[in-house]
GROMACS .gro file of C-alpha atoms in nm:
model
  183
    1MET     CA    1  -0.581  -0.272  -2.202
    2THR     CA    2  -0.704  -0.343  -1.852
    3LYS     CA    3  -1.025  -0.211  -1.702
    4PHE     CA    4  -0.985  -0.028  -1.371
    5VAL     CA    5  -1.195   0.129  -1.098
    6ALA     CA    6  -1.060   0.445  -0.934
    7LEU     CA    7  -1.206   0.569  -0.605
    8LEU     CA    8  -1.111   0.922  -0.504
    9ARG     CA    9  -1.113   0.997  -0.136
   10GLY     CA   10  -1.274   1.300   0.022
   11ILE     CA   11  -1.367   1.507  -0.281
   12ASN     CA   12  -1.684   1.715  -0.313
   13VAL     CA   13  -1.772   1.659   0.053
   14GLY     CA   14  -1.909   1.956   0.247
   15GLY     CA   15  -1.789   2.203  -0.015
   16HIS     CA   16  -1.425   2.095   0.019
   17LYS     CA   17  -1.189   1.965  -0.248
   18LYS     CA   18  -1.432   2.043  -0.528
   19ILE     CA   19  -1.369   1.863  -0.854
   20LYS     CA   20  -1.607   1.868  -1.148
   21MET     CA   21  -1.645   1.524  -1.298
   22ALA     CA   22  -1.595   1.657  -1.652
   23ASP     CA   23  -1.259   1.801  -1.540
   24LEU     CA   24  -1.167   1.474  -1.370
   25LYS     CA   25  -1.247   1.278  -1.686
   26GLU     CA   26  -1.027   1.518  -1.883
   27VAL     CA   27  -0.738   1.467  -1.638
   28ALA     CA   28  -0.779   1.090  -1.668
   29GLY     CA   29  -0.770   1.118  -2.047
   30LYS     CA   30  -0.449   1.321  -2.030
   31CYS     CA   31  -0.300   1.039  -1.819
   32GLY     CA   32  -0.351   0.803  -2.112
   33LEU     CA   33  -0.669   0.642  -1.980
   34SER     CA   34  -0.957   0.571  -2.217
   35ASP     CA   35  -1.330   0.496  -2.206
   36VAL     CA   36  -1.349   0.704  -1.886
   37GLN     CA   37  -1.689   0.697  -1.714
   38HIS     CA   38  -1.786   0.844  -1.380
   39TYR     CA   39  -2.060   0.770  -1.133
   40VAL     CA   40  -2.188   1.041  -0.897
   41PRO     CA   41  -1.965   1.335  -0.802
   42SER     CA   42  -1.796   1.161  -0.509
   43GLY     CA   43  -1.513   1.040  -0.731
   44ASN     CA   44  -1.588   0.701  -0.885
   45LEU     CA   45  -1.427   0.627  -1.220
   46VAL     CA   46  -1.425   0.325  -1.449
   47PHE     CA   47  -1.177   0.329  -1.738
   48SER     CA   48  -0.931   0.132  -1.946
   49GLY     CA   49  -0.556   0.174  -1.936
   50LYS     CA   50  -0.214   0.020  -1.914
   51GLY     CA   51   0.001  -0.038  -1.609
   52THR     CA   52  -0.041  -0.164  -1.256
   53PRO     CA   53  -0.311  -0.024  -1.030
   54ASP     CA   54  -0.044   0.146  -0.815
   55ALA     CA   55   0.121   0.306  -1.120
   56VAL     CA   56  -0.214   0.430  -1.251
   57ALA     CA   57  -0.305   0.566  -0.906
   58GLY     CA   58   0.028   0.748  -0.880
   59LYS     CA   59  -0.014   0.904  -1.223
   60LEU     CA   60  -0.371   1.016  -1.144
   61GLU     CA   61  -0.277   1.154  -0.801
   62LYS     CA   62   0.006   1.366  -0.946
   63ALA     CA   63  -0.214   1.493  -1.229
   64CYS     CA   64  -0.501   1.577  -0.991
   65GLU     CA   65  -0.275   1.768  -0.753
   66ARG     CA   66  -0.119   1.959  -1.042
   67THR     CA   67  -0.460   2.037  -1.197
   68PHE     CA   68  -0.677   2.101  -0.891
   69GLY     CA   69  -0.416   2.231  -0.647
   70PHE     CA   70  -0.463   1.982  -0.363
   71PRO     CA   71  -0.362   1.623  -0.293
   72VAL     CA   72  -0.616   1.345  -0.339
   73ASP     CA   73  -0.575   0.985  -0.227
   74ILE     CA   74  -0.690   0.759  -0.509
   75MET     CA   75  -0.747   0.388  -0.472
   76VAL     CA   76  -0.719   0.210  -0.807
   77LEU     CA   77  -0.816  -0.154  -0.851
   78SER     CA   78  -0.808  -0.364  -1.165
   79GLU     CA   79  -1.144  -0.504  -1.269
   80ASP     CA   80  -1.043  -0.846  -1.136
   81GLU     CA   81  -0.928  -0.701  -0.802
   82PHE     CA   82  -1.247  -0.498  -0.763
   83ARG     CA   83  -1.465  -0.799  -0.836
   84GLN     CA   84  -1.267  -1.014  -0.591
   85GLU     CA   85  -1.291  -0.754  -0.312
   86VAL     CA   86  -1.667  -0.721  -0.364
   87ALA     CA   87  -1.718  -1.099  -0.387
   88ALA     CA   88  -1.533  -1.138  -0.055
   89CYS     CA   89  -1.804  -0.936   0.121
   90PRO     CA   90  -1.947  -1.161   0.392
   91PHE     CA   91  -2.285  -0.991   0.350
   92ALA     CA   92  -2.303  -1.024  -0.030
   93ASP     CA   93  -2.557  -1.305  -0.003
   94GLY     CA   94  -2.805  -1.060   0.150
   95SER     CA   95  -2.764  -1.182   0.505
   96ARG     CA   96  -2.631  -1.021   0.817
   97PRO     CA   97  -2.600  -1.144   1.175
   98LYS     CA   98  -2.943  -1.019   1.284
   99GLY     CA   99  -3.160  -1.072   0.979
  100GLU     CA  100  -3.194  -0.953   0.624
  101LEU     CA  101  -2.946  -0.707   0.476
  102ASP     CA  102  -3.045  -0.346   0.415
  103PRO     CA  103  -2.799  -0.232   0.146
  104LYS     CA  104  -2.805   0.131   0.260
  105PHE     CA  105  -2.629   0.023   0.583
  106LEU     CA  106  -2.351  -0.169   0.407
  107GLN     CA  107  -2.027   0.003   0.308
  108LEU     CA  108  -1.701  -0.125   0.167
  109ALA     CA  109  -1.395   0.074   0.272
  110PHE     CA  110  -1.125   0.018   0.011
  111LEU     CA  111  -0.776   0.048   0.159
  112LYS     CA  112  -0.482   0.207  -0.020
  113GLY     CA  113  -0.249  -0.063   0.109
  114THR     CA  114  -0.246  -0.380   0.310
  115PRO     CA  115  -0.232  -0.317   0.686
  116ASP     CA  116  -0.004  -0.535   0.894
  117SER     CA  117  -0.146  -0.764   1.161
  118ALA     CA  118  -0.059  -0.524   1.447
  119HIS     CA  119  -0.262  -0.247   1.284
  120ILE     CA  120  -0.553  -0.482   1.220
  121GLU     CA  121  -0.553  -0.586   1.585
  122ALA     CA  122  -0.540  -0.218   1.687
  123LEU     CA  123  -0.859  -0.146   1.493
  124PHE     CA  124  -1.059  -0.421   1.657
  125GLU     CA  125  -0.901  -0.399   2.003
  126GLY     CA  126  -1.122  -0.211   2.244
  127TYR     CA  127  -1.380  -0.106   1.986
  128GLU     CA  128  -1.726  -0.203   2.101
  129GLY     CA  129  -1.950  -0.029   1.850
  130PRO     CA  130  -2.261  -0.196   1.711
  131GLU     CA  131  -2.117  -0.229   1.360
  132VAL     CA  132  -2.033  -0.565   1.213
  133VAL     CA  133  -1.686  -0.530   1.058
  134GLN     CA  134  -1.476  -0.779   0.866
  135LEU     CA  135  -1.152  -0.727   0.680
  136ALA     CA  136  -1.110  -0.929   0.362
  137GLY     CA  137  -0.818  -0.856   0.134
  138ARG     CA  138  -0.772  -0.480   0.119
  139THR     CA  139  -1.133  -0.398   0.203
  140LEU     CA  140  -1.318  -0.340   0.527
  141HIS     CA  141  -1.673  -0.468   0.493
  142ILE     CA  142  -1.884  -0.269   0.737
  143TYR     CA  143  -2.249  -0.322   0.820
  144PHE     CA  144  -2.370  -0.016   1.013
  145THR     CA  145  -2.652  -0.173   1.214
  146GLU     CA  146  -2.768   0.169   1.334
  147GLY     CA  147  -2.664   0.369   1.027
  148SER     CA  148  -2.330   0.534   0.957
  149GLY     CA  149  -2.429   0.887   1.064
  150ARG     CA  150  -2.379   0.828   1.436
  151SER     CA  151  -2.109   0.565   1.414
  152LYS     CA  152  -1.779   0.613   1.592
  153LEU     CA  153  -1.616   0.401   1.324
  154THR     CA  154  -1.509   0.697   1.113
  155PRO     CA  155  -1.259   0.712   0.826
  156LEU     CA  156  -1.019   0.903   1.052
  157LEU     CA  157  -1.033   0.624   1.310
  158THR     CA  158  -0.985   0.348   1.056
  159ASP     CA  159  -0.696   0.536   0.889
  160LYS     CA  160  -0.524   0.593   1.221
  161LYS     CA  161  -0.571   0.239   1.346
  162LEU     CA  162  -0.493   0.061   1.018
  163GLY     CA  163  -0.211   0.292   0.913
  164VAL     CA  164  -0.338   0.322   0.555
  165PRO     CA  165  -0.592   0.558   0.397
  166ALA     CA  166  -0.932   0.421   0.303
  167THR     CA  167  -1.233   0.542   0.110
  168ALA     CA  168  -1.578   0.393   0.159
  169ARG     CA  169  -1.858   0.330  -0.087
  170ASN     CA  170  -2.206   0.209  -0.010
  171TRP     CA  171  -2.334  -0.116  -0.151
  172ASN     CA  172  -2.551   0.053  -0.414
  173THR     CA  173  -2.252   0.246  -0.551
  174VAL     CA  174  -2.043  -0.072  -0.556
  175GLN     CA  175  -2.316  -0.249  -0.754
  176LYS     CA  176  -2.335   0.039  -1.002
  177LEU     CA  177  -1.957   0.026  -1.054
  178LEU     CA  178  -1.982  -0.348  -1.121
  179ALA     CA  179  -2.251  -0.279  -1.381
  180MET     CA  180  -2.029  -0.013  -1.542
  181LEU     CA  181  -1.748  -0.268  -1.569
  182ASP     CA  182  -1.991  -0.497  -1.754
  183ASP     CA  183  -2.075  -0.232  -2.015
   0.00000   0.00000   0.00000
């Protein structure tokens, strides 16, 4: 059995796509996943199962749509992949270009696929926001120097420019998921 992290995109935000975590855990169990744990209602799961991350994601997406009545993009990473993506964060050492890191301004946007070089160039071309952004593997590491609330670097923009869906988690959530993998 492999440990996985599943990140659901866009659920329980602003009263839309509501999913109770107990129901989500039940769906995961029916998909053959075990030791299912969740963290906060934004759709973060840690579990054990068999198969590739893509196969597990596909199974979960179909089951969620059938159960809840709407499609949900789900990014699934094996424990090793998740740890590698987090370790690749250029800010993980607590530094940032203009001083000490404030974890509430750091987000990792996990991509559903690997964007091609033309899409990567499109994201960075012409964007002059204050954020510090680096792509490593299948994750955008974003330090929102002025907070994410007013940023123009939105999920819709990154999806459009990169050509693949993404879902972001703040640094504190990422650290909690790592701790759950250790349990």
